[in-house]
PDB file of C-alpha atoms in Angstrom:
ATOM      1  CA  MET E   1       0.000   0.000   0.000  1.00 43.00           C
ATOM      2  CA  ASP E   2       1.226   3.493  -0.840  1.00 55.00           C
ATOM      3  CA  LYS E   3       2.180   4.993   2.511  1.00 56.00           C
ATOM      4  CA  TYR E   4       0.698   8.336   1.423  1.00 54.00           C
ATOM      5  CA  LEU E   5      -2.732   6.940   0.562  1.00 53.00           C
ATOM      6  CA  ASP E   6      -4.097   6.772   4.077  1.00 48.00           C
ATOM      7  CA  SER E   7      -6.229   8.854   6.394  1.00 49.00           C
ATOM      8  CA  SER E   8      -3.305  10.080   8.496  1.00 58.00           C
ATOM      9  CA  ASN E   9      -3.461  13.652   9.741  1.00 76.00           C
ATOM     10  CA  GLU E  10       0.176  14.178   8.789  1.00 88.00           C
ATOM     11  CA  ILE E  11       0.640  16.592   5.874  1.00 95.00           C
ATOM     12  CA  LYS E  12       3.114  14.763   3.639  1.00 96.00           C
ATOM     13  CA  THR E  13       1.784  15.607   0.162  1.00 97.00           C
ATOM     14  CA  VAL E  14       1.800  18.914  -1.703  1.00 98.00           C
ATOM     15  CA  VAL E  15       0.161  19.848  -4.991  1.00 98.00           C
ATOM     16  CA  PHE E  16       1.770  22.439  -7.267  1.00 98.00           C
ATOM     17  CA  PRO E  17      -0.593  23.775  -9.986  1.00 97.00           C
ATOM     18  CA  VAL E  18       1.865  24.662 -12.770  1.00 97.00           C
ATOM     19  CA  ALA E  19      -0.219  24.320 -15.940  1.00 94.00           C
ATOM     20  CA  GLY E  20      -0.448  28.052 -16.691  1.00 91.00           C
ATOM     21  CA  LEU E  21       0.864  29.524 -19.928  1.00 88.00           C
ATOM     22  CA  GLY E  22       2.788  32.375 -18.317  1.00 91.00           C
ATOM     23  CA  SER E  23       1.247  34.856 -20.751  1.00 92.00           C
ATOM     24  CA  ARG E  24       2.478  37.908 -18.849  1.00 95.00           C
ATOM     25  CA  PHE E  25       6.061  36.769 -19.401  1.00 94.00           C
ATOM     26  CA  LEU E  26       5.843  36.276 -23.157  1.00 94.00           C
ATOM     27  CA  PRO E  27       7.847  35.894 -25.305  1.00 95.00           C
ATOM     28  CA  VAL E  28      10.282  34.033 -23.004  1.00 94.00           C
ATOM     29  CA  THR E  29       7.561  31.603 -21.876  1.00 93.00           C
ATOM     30  CA  LYS E  30       7.165  30.382 -25.459  1.00 91.00           C
ATOM     31  CA  LEU E  31      10.144  28.179 -24.645  1.00 91.00           C
ATOM     32  CA  VAL E  32      10.723  28.279 -20.878  1.00 93.00           C
ATOM     33  CA  ALA E  33       8.054  27.507 -18.280  1.00 94.00           C
ATOM     34  CA  LYS E  34       7.296  30.516 -16.088  1.00 95.00           C
ATOM     35  CA  GLU E  35       8.043  28.419 -13.015  1.00 96.00           C
ATOM     36  CA  LEU E  36      11.590  27.873 -14.287  1.00 96.00           C
ATOM     37  CA  LEU E  37      12.365  31.572 -14.662  1.00 96.00           C
ATOM     38  CA  PRO E  38      15.072  32.538 -12.174  1.00 95.00           C
ATOM     39  CA  ILE E  39      14.878  34.543  -8.998  1.00 95.00           C
ATOM     40  CA  LEU E  40      18.622  35.115  -8.623  1.00 92.00           C
ATOM     41  CA  ASN E  41      20.185  31.738  -9.468  1.00 89.00           C
ATOM     42  CA  LYS E  42      17.225  29.497  -8.587  1.00 94.00           C
ATOM     43  CA  PRO E  43      13.992  29.029 -10.525  1.00 96.00           C
ATOM     44  CA  LEU E  44      10.741  30.121  -8.960  1.00 97.00           C
ATOM     45  CA  ILE E  45       9.549  26.532  -8.521  1.00 97.00           C
ATOM     46  CA  GLU E  46      12.574  25.656  -6.381  1.00 97.00           C
ATOM     47  CA  TYR E  47      11.592  28.246  -3.783  1.00 97.00           C
ATOM     48  CA  ALA E  48       8.165  26.588  -3.527  1.00 98.00           C
ATOM     49  CA  VAL E  49       9.590  23.070  -3.308  1.00 98.00           C
ATOM     50  CA  SER E  50      12.185  24.138  -0.728  1.00 96.00           C
ATOM     51  CA  GLU E  51       9.418  25.663   1.387  1.00 98.00           C
ATOM     52  CA  ALA E  52       7.545  22.360   1.313  1.00 98.00           C
ATOM     53  CA  ILE E  53      10.635  20.286   2.145  1.00 97.00           C
ATOM     54  CA  LYS E  54      11.443  22.499   5.132  1.00 96.00           C
ATOM     55  CA  ALA E  55       7.880  21.868   6.342  1.00 97.00           C
ATOM     56  CA  GLY E  56       8.433  18.097   6.322  1.00 96.00           C
ATOM     57  CA  ILE E  57       6.540  17.358   3.108  1.00 97.00           C
ATOM     58  CA  GLU E  58       7.811  14.320   1.211  1.00 95.00           C
ATOM     59  CA  ARG E  59       5.664  13.824  -1.888  1.00 96.00           C
ATOM     60  CA  PHE E  60       5.324  16.368  -4.673  1.00 98.00           C
ATOM     61  CA  ILE E  61       2.526  16.431  -7.258  1.00 98.00           C
ATOM     62  CA  PHE E  62       2.912  18.784 -10.226  1.00 98.00           C
ATOM     63  CA  ILE E  63      -0.242  19.540 -12.232  1.00 97.00           C
ATOM     64  CA  SER E  64       0.976  20.506 -15.692  1.00 96.00           C
ATOM     65  CA  SER E  65      -0.414  20.955 -19.202  1.00 93.00           C
ATOM     66  CA  PRO E  66       0.091  18.725 -22.265  1.00 91.00           C
ATOM     67  CA  ASP E  67       2.254  21.162 -24.220  1.00 86.00           C
ATOM     68  CA  LYS E  68       4.472  22.306 -21.378  1.00 86.00           C
ATOM     69  CA  GLN E  69       7.984  21.027 -20.813  1.00 81.00           C
ATOM     70  CA  PRO E  70       8.071  18.729 -17.761  1.00 86.00           C
ATOM     71  CA  ILE E  71       8.993  20.891 -14.778  1.00 93.00           C
ATOM     72  CA  THR E  72       9.649  17.679 -12.864  1.00 93.00           C
ATOM     73  CA  ASN E  73      12.815  17.169 -14.927  1.00 93.00           C
ATOM     74  CA  TYR E  74      14.430  19.992 -12.974  1.00 93.00           C
ATOM     75  CA  PHE E  75      14.264  17.836  -9.839  1.00 94.00           C
ATOM     76  CA  ARG E  76      15.585  14.682 -11.512  1.00 93.00           C
ATOM     77  CA  LYS E  77      19.173  13.561 -11.820  1.00 90.00           C
ATOM     78  CA  ASN E  78      21.127  14.744 -14.865  1.00 90.00           C
ATOM     79  CA  LYS E  79      23.811  12.070 -15.051  1.00 91.00           C
ATOM     80  CA  LYS E  80      25.631  13.602 -18.008  1.00 93.00           C
ATOM     81  CA  LEU E  81      25.963  16.980 -16.290  1.00 92.00           C
ATOM     82  CA  GLU E  82      26.913  15.349 -12.992  1.00 90.00           C
ATOM     83  CA  ASN E  83      29.662  13.308 -14.660  1.00 91.00           C
ATOM     84  CA  GLU E  84      31.072  16.361 -16.433  1.00 92.00           C
ATOM     85  CA  LEU E  85      31.152  18.367 -13.202  1.00 90.00           C
ATOM     86  CA  ARG E  86      32.672  15.430 -11.323  1.00 91.00           C
ATOM     87  CA  GLU E  87      35.464  15.119 -13.886  1.00 90.00           C
ATOM     88  CA  LYS E  88      36.221  18.815 -13.449  1.00 90.00           C
ATOM     89  CA  ASN E  89      36.010  18.500  -9.652  1.00 87.00           C
ATOM     90  CA  SER E  90      33.544  21.371  -9.847  1.00 86.00           C
ATOM     91  CA  GLU E  91      32.088  23.105  -6.815  1.00 85.00           C
ATOM     92  CA  TYR E  92      28.762  23.151  -8.652  1.00 87.00           C
ATOM     93  CA  LEU E  93      28.271  19.389  -8.305  1.00 88.00           C
ATOM     94  CA  ASP E  94      26.897  19.777  -4.789  1.00 86.00           C
ATOM     95  CA  ILE E  95      24.611  22.603  -5.912  1.00 86.00           C
ATOM     96  CA  ILE E  96      22.825  20.506  -8.542  1.00 86.00           C
ATOM     97  CA  SER E  97      22.674  17.502  -6.211  1.00 83.00           C
ATOM     98  CA  ASN E  98      20.861  19.401  -3.478  1.00 82.00           C
ATOM     99  CA  ASN E  99      17.593  19.804  -5.396  1.00 85.00           C
ATOM    100  CA  ILE E 100      17.019  16.176  -6.407  1.00 90.00           C
ATOM    101  CA  ILE E 101      13.713  14.605  -5.350  1.00 92.00           C
ATOM    102  CA  PRO E 102      13.521  10.779  -5.171  1.00 92.00           C
ATOM    103  CA  GLU E 103      11.751   9.490  -8.269  1.00 93.00           C
ATOM    104  CA  GLU E 104       9.066   7.674  -6.267  1.00 93.00           C
ATOM    105  CA  ASN E 105       8.064  10.971  -4.611  1.00 95.00           C
ATOM    106  CA  LEU E 106       7.878  12.966  -7.846  1.00 96.00           C
ATOM    107  CA  ILE E 107       4.520  12.868  -9.631  1.00 96.00           C
ATOM    108  CA  GLU E 108       3.354  14.699 -12.744  1.00 96.00           C
ATOM    109  CA  VAL E 109      -0.343  14.861 -13.642  1.00 97.00           C
ATOM    110  CA  ILE E 110      -1.577  16.397 -16.886  1.00 95.00           C
ATOM    111  CA  GLN E 111      -4.497  18.831 -16.796  1.00 95.00           C
ATOM    112  CA  ASP E 112      -5.927  18.323 -20.283  1.00 92.00           C
ATOM    113  CA  LYS E 113      -8.053  21.474 -20.310  1.00 90.00           C
ATOM    114  CA  PRO E 114      -7.332  24.893 -18.745  1.00 88.00           C
ATOM    115  CA  LEU E 115     -10.367  24.891 -16.458  1.00 91.00           C
ATOM    116  CA  GLY E 116      -8.880  26.750 -13.516  1.00 93.00           C
ATOM    117  CA  LEU E 117      -7.251  26.164 -10.155  1.00 95.00           C
ATOM    118  CA  GLY E 118     -10.070  24.046  -8.756  1.00 95.00           C
ATOM    119  CA  HIS E 119      -9.921  21.691 -11.719  1.00 96.00           C
ATOM    120  CA  ALA E 120      -6.138  21.461 -11.373  1.00 97.00           C
ATOM    121  CA  ILE E 121      -6.498  20.320  -7.752  1.00 97.00           C
ATOM    122  CA  TRP E 122      -9.213  17.845  -8.764  1.00 97.00           C
ATOM    123  CA  CYS E 123      -6.779  16.324 -11.273  1.00 97.00           C
ATOM    124  CA  ALA E 124      -4.673  15.109  -8.321  1.00 97.00           C
ATOM    125  CA  LYS E 125      -7.593  13.046  -6.974  1.00 96.00           C
ATOM    126  CA  ASP E 126      -5.969   9.651  -7.552  1.00 96.00           C
ATOM    127  CA  TYR E 127      -3.156  10.595  -5.185  1.00 96.00           C
ATOM    128  CA  ILE E 128      -5.199  12.202  -2.413  1.00 94.00           C
ATOM    129  CA  SER E 129      -6.887  10.444   0.501  1.00 87.00           C
ATOM    130  CA  GLY E 130      -5.659  12.436   3.488  1.00 94.00           C
ATOM    131  CA  PRO E 131      -5.101  16.141   4.165  1.00 96.00           C
ATOM    132  CA  PHE E 132      -2.674  17.819   1.779  1.00 98.00           C
ATOM    133  CA  ALA E 133      -0.994  21.120   1.018  1.00 98.00           C
ATOM    134  CA  VAL E 134      -1.314  23.307  -2.062  1.00 99.00           C
ATOM    135  CA  ILE E 135       1.378  25.814  -3.011  1.00 99.00           C
ATOM    136  CA  LEU E 136       1.037  28.234  -5.915  1.00 98.00           C
ATOM    137  CA  PRO E 137       4.628  28.973  -6.967  1.00 97.00           C
ATOM    138  CA  ASP E 138       3.649  32.435  -8.272  1.00 96.00           C
ATOM    139  CA  ASP E 139       3.284  33.512  -4.640  1.00 97.00           C
ATOM    140  CA  LEU E 140       6.832  33.538  -3.303  1.00 98.00           C
ATOM    141  CA  VAL E 141       6.830  33.974   0.475  1.00 98.00           C
ATOM    142  CA  VAL E 142      10.012  34.932   2.310  1.00 97.00           C
ATOM    143  CA  SER E 143       9.757  34.226   6.029  1.00 96.00           C
ATOM    144  CA  ASP E 144      11.738  32.919   8.975  1.00 95.00           C
ATOM    145  CA  ALA E 145       9.396  29.943   9.363  1.00 97.00           C
ATOM    146  CA  PRO E 146       8.193  28.558   6.003  1.00 98.00           C
ATOM    147  CA  CYS E 147       4.672  29.791   5.281  1.00 98.00           C
ATOM    148  CA  ILE E 148       3.281  26.309   4.669  1.00 98.00           C
ATOM    149  CA  LYS E 149       4.926  25.091   7.908  1.00 98.00           C
ATOM    150  CA  GLN E 150       3.134  27.862   9.812  1.00 98.00           C
ATOM    151  CA  MET E 151      -0.123  26.629   8.295  1.00 98.00           C
ATOM    152  CA  ILE E 152       0.588  22.987   9.096  1.00 98.00           C
ATOM    153  CA  ASP E 153       1.092  23.993  12.721  1.00 97.00           C
ATOM    154  CA  VAL E 154      -2.316  25.713  12.668  1.00 97.00           C
ATOM    155  CA  TYR E 155      -3.844  22.612  11.075  1.00 97.00           C
ATOM    156  CA  LYS E 156      -2.455  20.364  13.815  1.00 95.00           C
ATOM    157  CA  LYS E 157      -4.368  22.422  16.361  1.00 94.00           C
ATOM    158  CA  HIS E 158      -7.648  23.000  14.499  1.00 94.00           C
ATOM    159  CA  LYS E 159      -7.893  20.013  12.085  1.00 94.00           C
ATOM    160  CA  CYS E 160      -9.757  21.873   9.345  1.00 95.00           C
ATOM    161  CA  ASN E 161      -9.184  23.581   6.008  1.00 97.00           C
ATOM    162  CA  ILE E 162      -6.607  26.368   6.312  1.00 98.00           C
ATOM    163  CA  ILE E 163      -6.175  29.152   3.762  1.00 98.00           C
ATOM    164  CA  ALA E 164      -3.423  31.756   3.774  1.00 98.00           C
ATOM    165  CA  ILE E 165      -4.690  35.327   3.825  1.00 97.00           C
ATOM    166  CA  GLN E 166      -3.150  38.760   3.547  1.00 96.00           C
ATOM    167  CA  GLU E 167      -4.442  42.306   3.816  1.00 95.00           C
ATOM    168  CA  VAL E 168      -4.494  43.973   0.411  1.00 94.00           C
ATOM    169  CA  ASP E 169      -5.329  47.455  -0.774  1.00 92.00           C
ATOM    170  CA  LYS E 170      -9.023  47.880  -1.574  1.00 88.00           C
ATOM    171  CA  ASN E 171      -8.089  49.053  -5.054  1.00 89.00           C
ATOM    172  CA  ASN E 172      -6.617  45.602  -5.772  1.00 90.00           C
ATOM    173  CA  ILE E 173      -9.250  43.497  -4.021  1.00 93.00           C
ATOM    174  CA  SER E 174     -10.964  42.465  -7.270  1.00 91.00           C
ATOM    175  CA  LYS E 175      -7.864  40.430  -8.211  1.00 90.00           C
ATOM    176  CA  TYR E 176      -8.310  37.964  -5.341  1.00 92.00           C
ATOM    177  CA  GLY E 177     -10.603  35.593  -3.548  1.00 91.00           C
ATOM    178  CA  VAL E 178     -11.748  37.421  -0.395  1.00 94.00           C
ATOM    179  CA  ILE E 179     -12.999  36.116   2.952  1.00 94.00           C
ATOM    180  CA  ASP E 180     -15.816  37.177   5.229  1.00 93.00           C
ATOM    181  CA  PHE E 181     -15.274  36.064   8.811  1.00 94.00           C
ATOM    182  CA  LEU E 182     -17.210  35.587  12.041  1.00 88.00           C
ATOM    183  CA  LYS E 183     -14.402  36.367  14.464  1.00 82.00           C
ATOM    184  CA  ASN E 184     -10.655  36.358  14.744  1.00 81.00           C
ATOM    185  CA  ASP E 185      -8.059  35.557  17.374  1.00 87.00           C
ATOM    186  CA  GLN E 186      -4.824  37.322  16.413  1.00 88.00           C
ATOM    187  CA  ASN E 187      -3.828  35.734  13.069  1.00 94.00           C
ATOM    188  CA  ILE E 188      -6.649  33.154  13.051  1.00 96.00           C
ATOM    189  CA  TYR E 189      -9.872  34.117  11.222  1.00 96.00           C
ATOM    190  CA  HIS E 190     -12.954  31.873  11.300  1.00 96.00           C
ATOM    191  CA  VAL E 191     -14.312  32.053   7.765  1.00 96.00           C
ATOM    192  CA  ARG E 192     -18.053  32.167   7.087  1.00 95.00           C
ATOM    193  CA  ASP E 193     -17.999  33.065   3.393  1.00 94.00           C
ATOM    194  CA  MET E 194     -15.658  33.520   0.439  1.00 92.00           C
ATOM    195  CA  ILE E 195     -16.108  35.499  -2.757  1.00 91.00           C
ATOM    196  CA  GLU E 196     -13.958  35.098  -5.851  1.00 88.00           C
ATOM    197  CA  LYS E 197     -12.706  38.424  -7.253  1.00 90.00           C
ATOM    198  CA  PRO E 198     -15.513  40.668  -5.963  1.00 91.00           C
ATOM    199  CA  ASP E 199     -16.088  44.220  -7.089  1.00 91.00           C
ATOM    200  CA  GLN E 200     -14.439  46.632  -4.676  1.00 90.00           C
ATOM    201  CA  GLU E 201     -17.741  47.839  -3.224  1.00 89.00           C
ATOM    202  CA  LYS E 202     -18.960  44.248  -2.656  1.00 90.00           C
ATOM    203  CA  ALA E 203     -15.846  42.919  -0.949  1.00 92.00           C
ATOM    204  CA  PRO E 204     -16.694  41.747   2.605  1.00 93.00           C
ATOM    205  CA  SER E 205     -13.174  42.551   3.862  1.00 94.00           C
ATOM    206  CA  ASN E 206      -9.692  43.420   2.653  1.00 93.00           C
ATOM    207  CA  LEU E 207      -8.400  39.948   3.544  1.00 96.00           C
ATOM    208  CA  ALA E 208      -7.391  38.204   0.337  1.00 96.00           C
ATOM    209  CA  VAL E 209      -6.606  34.542  -0.209  1.00 96.00           C
ATOM    210  CA  ILE E 210      -3.073  33.904  -1.454  1.00 96.00           C
ATOM    211  CA  GLY E 211      -1.505  30.762  -2.850  1.00 97.00           C
ATOM    212  CA  ARG E 212      -1.132  28.507   0.196  1.00 98.00           C
ATOM    213  CA  TYR E 213      -3.722  25.992   1.394  1.00 98.00           C
ATOM    214  CA  ILE E 214      -4.069  23.012   3.715  1.00 98.00           C
ATOM    215  CA  LEU E 215      -7.093  21.042   2.536  1.00 98.00           C
ATOM    216  CA  SER E 216      -8.999  17.980   3.650  1.00 96.00           C
ATOM    217  CA  PRO E 217      -9.566  15.223   1.067  1.00 95.00           C
ATOM    218  CA  ASN E 218     -13.273  16.136   1.139  1.00 95.00           C
ATOM    219  CA  ILE E 219     -12.423  19.091  -1.088  1.00 96.00           C
ATOM    220  CA  ILE E 220     -12.050  16.654  -4.005  1.00 96.00           C
ATOM    221  CA  LYS E 221     -15.732  15.713  -3.682  1.00 94.00           C
ATOM    222  CA  GLU E 222     -16.721  19.388  -3.477  1.00 94.00           C
ATOM    223  CA  LEU E 223     -14.738  20.094  -6.641  1.00 95.00           C
ATOM    224  CA  SER E 224     -16.365  17.202  -8.493  1.00 93.00           C
ATOM    225  CA  LEU E 225     -19.807  18.706  -7.792  1.00 90.00           C
ATOM    226  CA  LEU E 226     -18.967  22.187  -9.055  1.00 84.00           C
ATOM    227  CA  LYS E 227     -20.018  23.767 -12.294  1.00 82.00           C
ATOM    228  CA  ALA E 228     -17.871  26.411 -13.945  1.00 80.00           C
ATOM    229  CA  GLY E 229     -17.905  29.665 -11.988  1.00 74.00           C
ATOM    230  CA  PHE E 230     -16.079  32.977 -12.362  1.00 73.00           C
ATOM    231  CA  GLY E 231     -14.286  33.194 -15.715  1.00 76.00           C
ATOM    232  CA  GLY E 232     -15.781  29.899 -16.888  1.00 82.00           C
ATOM    233  CA  GLU E 233     -13.421  27.989 -14.580  1.00 85.00           C
ATOM    234  CA  ILE E 234     -13.781  25.530 -11.712  1.00 91.00           C
ATOM    235  CA  GLN E 235     -12.920  27.759  -8.767  1.00 91.00           C
ATOM    236  CA  LEU E 236     -11.185  26.349  -5.693  1.00 94.00           C
ATOM    237  CA  THR E 237     -12.675  29.265  -3.749  1.00 91.00           C
ATOM    238  CA  ASP E 238     -16.193  27.979  -4.536  1.00 91.00           C
ATOM    239  CA  ALA E 239     -15.358  24.470  -3.340  1.00 94.00           C
ATOM    240  CA  ILE E 240     -13.902  25.748  -0.062  1.00 95.00           C
ATOM    241  CA  LYS E 241     -16.911  28.041   0.379  1.00 93.00           C
ATOM    242  CA  ASN E 242     -19.279  25.089  -0.083  1.00 93.00           C
ATOM    243  CA  SER E 243     -17.317  23.033   2.442  1.00 93.00           C
ATOM    244  CA  ILE E 244     -18.010  25.593   5.200  1.00 93.00           C
ATOM    245  CA  ASN E 245     -21.387  23.905   5.799  1.00 88.00           C
ATOM    246  CA  SER E 246     -19.700  20.633   6.783  1.00 91.00           C
ATOM    247  CA  GLU E 247     -16.270  21.582   8.151  1.00 92.00           C
ATOM    248  CA  ASN E 248     -14.565  24.648   9.545  1.00 94.00           C
ATOM    249  CA  VAL E 249     -12.400  26.900   7.414  1.00 96.00           C
ATOM    250  CA  ILE E 250      -9.719  29.094   8.941  1.00 97.00           C
ATOM    251  CA  GLY E 251      -8.012  32.017   7.287  1.00 97.00           C
ATOM    252  CA  TYR E 252      -4.461  32.336   8.584  1.00 98.00           C
ATOM    253  CA  LYS E 253      -2.659  35.660   8.324  1.00 97.00           C
ATOM    254  CA  PHE E 254       0.857  34.328   7.851  1.00 97.00           C
ATOM    255  CA  GLU E 255       4.103  35.917   8.963  1.00 96.00           C
ATOM    256  CA  GLY E 256       6.402  36.855   6.096  1.00 96.00           C
ATOM    257  CA  ASN E 257       6.713  38.901   2.915  1.00 96.00           C
ATOM    258  CA  ARG E 258       4.842  37.755  -0.164  1.00 97.00           C
ATOM    259  CA  PHE E 259       5.850  38.593  -3.726  1.00 98.00           C
ATOM    260  CA  ASP E 260       3.477  38.123  -6.651  1.00 96.00           C
ATOM    261  CA  CYS E 261       5.877  36.597  -9.158  1.00 97.00           C
ATOM    262  CA  GLY E 262       3.057  35.943 -11.601  1.00 94.00           C
ATOM    263  CA  ASN E 263       3.744  39.346 -13.128  1.00 94.00           C
ATOM    264  CA  VAL E 264       6.935  40.999 -14.310  1.00 96.00           C
ATOM    265  CA  MET E 265       7.118  43.771 -11.708  1.00 96.00           C
ATOM    266  CA  GLY E 266       6.363  41.396  -8.846  1.00 96.00           C
ATOM    267  CA  ALA E 267       9.135  39.085  -9.994  1.00 97.00           C
ATOM    268  CA  LEU E 268      11.501  42.049 -10.281  1.00 96.00           C
ATOM    269  CA  GLU E 269      10.608  43.161  -6.753  1.00 97.00           C
ATOM    270  CA  ALA E 270      11.362  39.649  -5.491  1.00 97.00           C
ATOM    271  CA  GLN E 271      14.706  39.668  -7.303  1.00 96.00           C
ATOM    272  CA  LEU E 272      15.731  42.958  -5.732  1.00 95.00           C
ATOM    273  CA  SER E 273      14.474  42.173  -2.243  1.00 96.00           C
ATOM    274  CA  ILE E 274      16.085  38.732  -2.064  1.00 96.00           C
ATOM    275  CA  ALA E 275      19.343  39.983  -3.565  1.00 95.00           C
ATOM    276  CA  ILE E 276      19.610  43.003  -1.296  1.00 95.00           C
ATOM    277  CA  ASN E 277      19.063  40.765   1.739  1.00 94.00           C
ATOM    278  CA  ASN E 278      21.780  38.355   0.627  1.00 93.00           C
ATOM    279  CA  ASP E 279      25.264  39.208   1.903  1.00 94.00           C
ATOM    280  CA  LYS E 280      26.817  37.827  -1.284  1.00 92.00           C
ATOM    281  CA  TYR E 281      24.928  40.226  -3.551  1.00 93.00           C
ATOM    282  CA  LYS E 282      23.878  43.147  -1.355  1.00 94.00           C
ATOM    283  CA  ASP E 283      26.702  45.615  -2.032  1.00 94.00           C
ATOM    284  CA  GLN E 284      26.724  44.923  -5.768  1.00 94.00           C
ATOM    285  CA  VAL E 285      22.966  45.363  -6.034  1.00 93.00           C
ATOM    286  CA  ILE E 286      23.034  48.673  -4.170  1.00 92.00           C
ATOM    287  CA  GLU E 287      25.841  49.856  -6.439  1.00 92.00           C
ATOM    288  CA  ILE E 288      23.898  48.875  -9.566  1.00 91.00           C
ATOM    289  CA  ILE E 289      20.731  50.600  -8.329  1.00 90.00           C
ATOM    290  CA  ASN E 290      22.578  53.790  -7.421  1.00 90.00           C
ATOM    291  CA  LYS E 291      24.352  53.832 -10.767  1.00 90.00           C
ATOM    292  CA  ASN E 292      21.086  53.532 -12.674  1.00 88.00           C
ATOM    293  CA  LEU E 293      18.925  55.914 -10.671  1.00 83.00           C
ATOM    294  CA  ILE E 294      17.485  58.674 -12.810  1.00 67.00           C
ATOM    295  CA  LYS E 295      18.932  61.966 -11.648  1.00 63.00           C
ATOM    296  CA  ASP E 296      17.353  65.376 -12.160  1.00 57.00           C
TER     297      ASP E 296
END
């Protein structure tokens, strides 16, 4: 029996929805998957996988599209490259060895049609029977404790669906799923309703859902019952909203800085912030910025 296909309350599986076209990064995403674009010297997807590993997650499910290069290859051994680096006694051998995931823990599932985030999660159904994590790589979170680890700790206490939330400016609220809540205790918000991308005047709060979730396996059933919602897609927000009648949902205001790397300026901000907080690059980055500042 697959050790992950049980009803254990341990969060050992994560789903990465990576089927998107990366339209906002064209033309480079004609050839390179958006998730493989670098933030410094590591691709965006590696930050997400590293976050999951640090949280104790062991199995990694990538939901991709038919025409996209397999992102999973990045986490597989490249024997030819390893041999060449070994022959040269290269310092880079350790670097490429550190991001290898055991083959039995690396799963790729194809989402045949672009029917949204909810449908992408549903595509992982054959590998889900216990609670699991979802990480959207576009949302890069820099924090002392990994964001998904913070959420797992909350799950261990409350044993219910957990969604990461963040305060956003009202002018941007229509870009997000938004929660309405009954009460809160510090960073814990007891959710009573969720609305996908509401108009600014209809938003019940300024607390937006960002790309981190801990979900019960019951969400798969909720997703299977859904019809297309906002944008003609199967919305994960709708499935979580429907689950509120049968199980609690908590919005968790995580500790850390989140960068929206799904757009060019967000990715640039992440580049600069991470570089300027890295002792290896800090002085050079400051010098480059100062040199290129527009002067009156």
